[in-house]
C-alpha positions in Angstrom: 95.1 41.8 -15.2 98.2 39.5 -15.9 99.1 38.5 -12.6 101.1 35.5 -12.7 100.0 32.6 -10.3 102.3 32.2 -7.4 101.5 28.7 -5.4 102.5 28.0 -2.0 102.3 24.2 -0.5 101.6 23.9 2.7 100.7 21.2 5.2 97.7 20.8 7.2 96.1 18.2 8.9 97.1 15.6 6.9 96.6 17.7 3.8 98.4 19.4 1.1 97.0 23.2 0.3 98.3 24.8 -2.2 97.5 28.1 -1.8 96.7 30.4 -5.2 97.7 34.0 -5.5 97.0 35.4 -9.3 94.9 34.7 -12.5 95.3 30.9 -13.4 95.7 30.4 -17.0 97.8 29.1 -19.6 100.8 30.8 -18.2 100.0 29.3 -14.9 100.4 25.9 -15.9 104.3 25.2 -15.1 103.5 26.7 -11.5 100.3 25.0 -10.7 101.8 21.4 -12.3 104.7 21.8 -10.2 103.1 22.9 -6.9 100.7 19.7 -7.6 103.8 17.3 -8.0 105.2 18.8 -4.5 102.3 18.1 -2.3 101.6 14.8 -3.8 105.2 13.8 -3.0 104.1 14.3 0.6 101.2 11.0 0.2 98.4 13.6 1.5 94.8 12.3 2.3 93.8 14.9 0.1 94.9 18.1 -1.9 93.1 21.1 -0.8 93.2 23.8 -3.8 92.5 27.3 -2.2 91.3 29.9 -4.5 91.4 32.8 -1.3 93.3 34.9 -3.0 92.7 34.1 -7.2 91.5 36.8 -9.3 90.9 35.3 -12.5 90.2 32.1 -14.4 89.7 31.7 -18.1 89.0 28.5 -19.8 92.3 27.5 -20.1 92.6 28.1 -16.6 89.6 25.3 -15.7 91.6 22.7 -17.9 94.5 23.1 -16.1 92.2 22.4 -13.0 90.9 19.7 -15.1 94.2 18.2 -15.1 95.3 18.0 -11.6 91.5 16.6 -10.8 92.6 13.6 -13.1 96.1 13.0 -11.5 94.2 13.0 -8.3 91.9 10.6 -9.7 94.3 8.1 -10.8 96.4 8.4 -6.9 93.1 7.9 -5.5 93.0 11.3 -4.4 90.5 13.9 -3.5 90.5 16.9 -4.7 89.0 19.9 -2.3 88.7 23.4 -4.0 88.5 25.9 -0.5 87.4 29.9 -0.7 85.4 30.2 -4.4 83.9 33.2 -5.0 80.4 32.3 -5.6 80.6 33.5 -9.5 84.1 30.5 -9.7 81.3 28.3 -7.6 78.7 28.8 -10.4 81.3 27.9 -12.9 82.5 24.8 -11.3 78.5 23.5 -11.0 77.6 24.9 -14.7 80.9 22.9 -15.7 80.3 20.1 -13.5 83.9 20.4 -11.5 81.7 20.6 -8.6 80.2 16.8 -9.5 83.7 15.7 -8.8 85.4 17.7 -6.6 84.3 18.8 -3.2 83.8 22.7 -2.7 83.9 24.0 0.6 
């Protein structure tokens, strides 16, 4: 494994994407904080996170998606998380992501 996360932001509809390529974990945290801090520049209606083409997450990896759900919070932003496997779907529901941000 050890594929470093690549993000790309993208606009759509009124929304930021960011689109995920890679594991997200602790090394992915300067990428994925970045990425987070360009689409919100852009005032989206919401920040779509799409997981199409992620290939890992560890626990470190969830925090760091833990994170950007709180920024999001305090802008008054939702936080979509597009293309989960359904093992990362089970994950998000056992860990209660899914309570608070909307899978699709």
């Amino acid at each position: 494994m050890n594929e470093t996360l690549t993000v790309t932001v993208r606009r759509e509809n009124g929304n930021a994407v960011l689109d995920l390529t890679g594991e997200i974990n602790a090394s992915a945290e300067k990428n994925l904080t970045a990425a987070y801090a360009e689409a919100e520049s852009g005032q989206p209606d919401s920040v779509v996170l799409n997981f199409k083409d992620v290939v890992y997450i560890n626990s470190t990896g969830i925090a760091l998606i833990v994170g950007l759900l709180a920024k999001a919070r305090v802008s008054k932003r939702p936080l979509v998380a597009a293309n989960l496997t359904e093992h990362y779907r089970e994950i998000f529901t056992i860990t209660r992501l899914s309570d608070f941000i909307t899978i699709r």
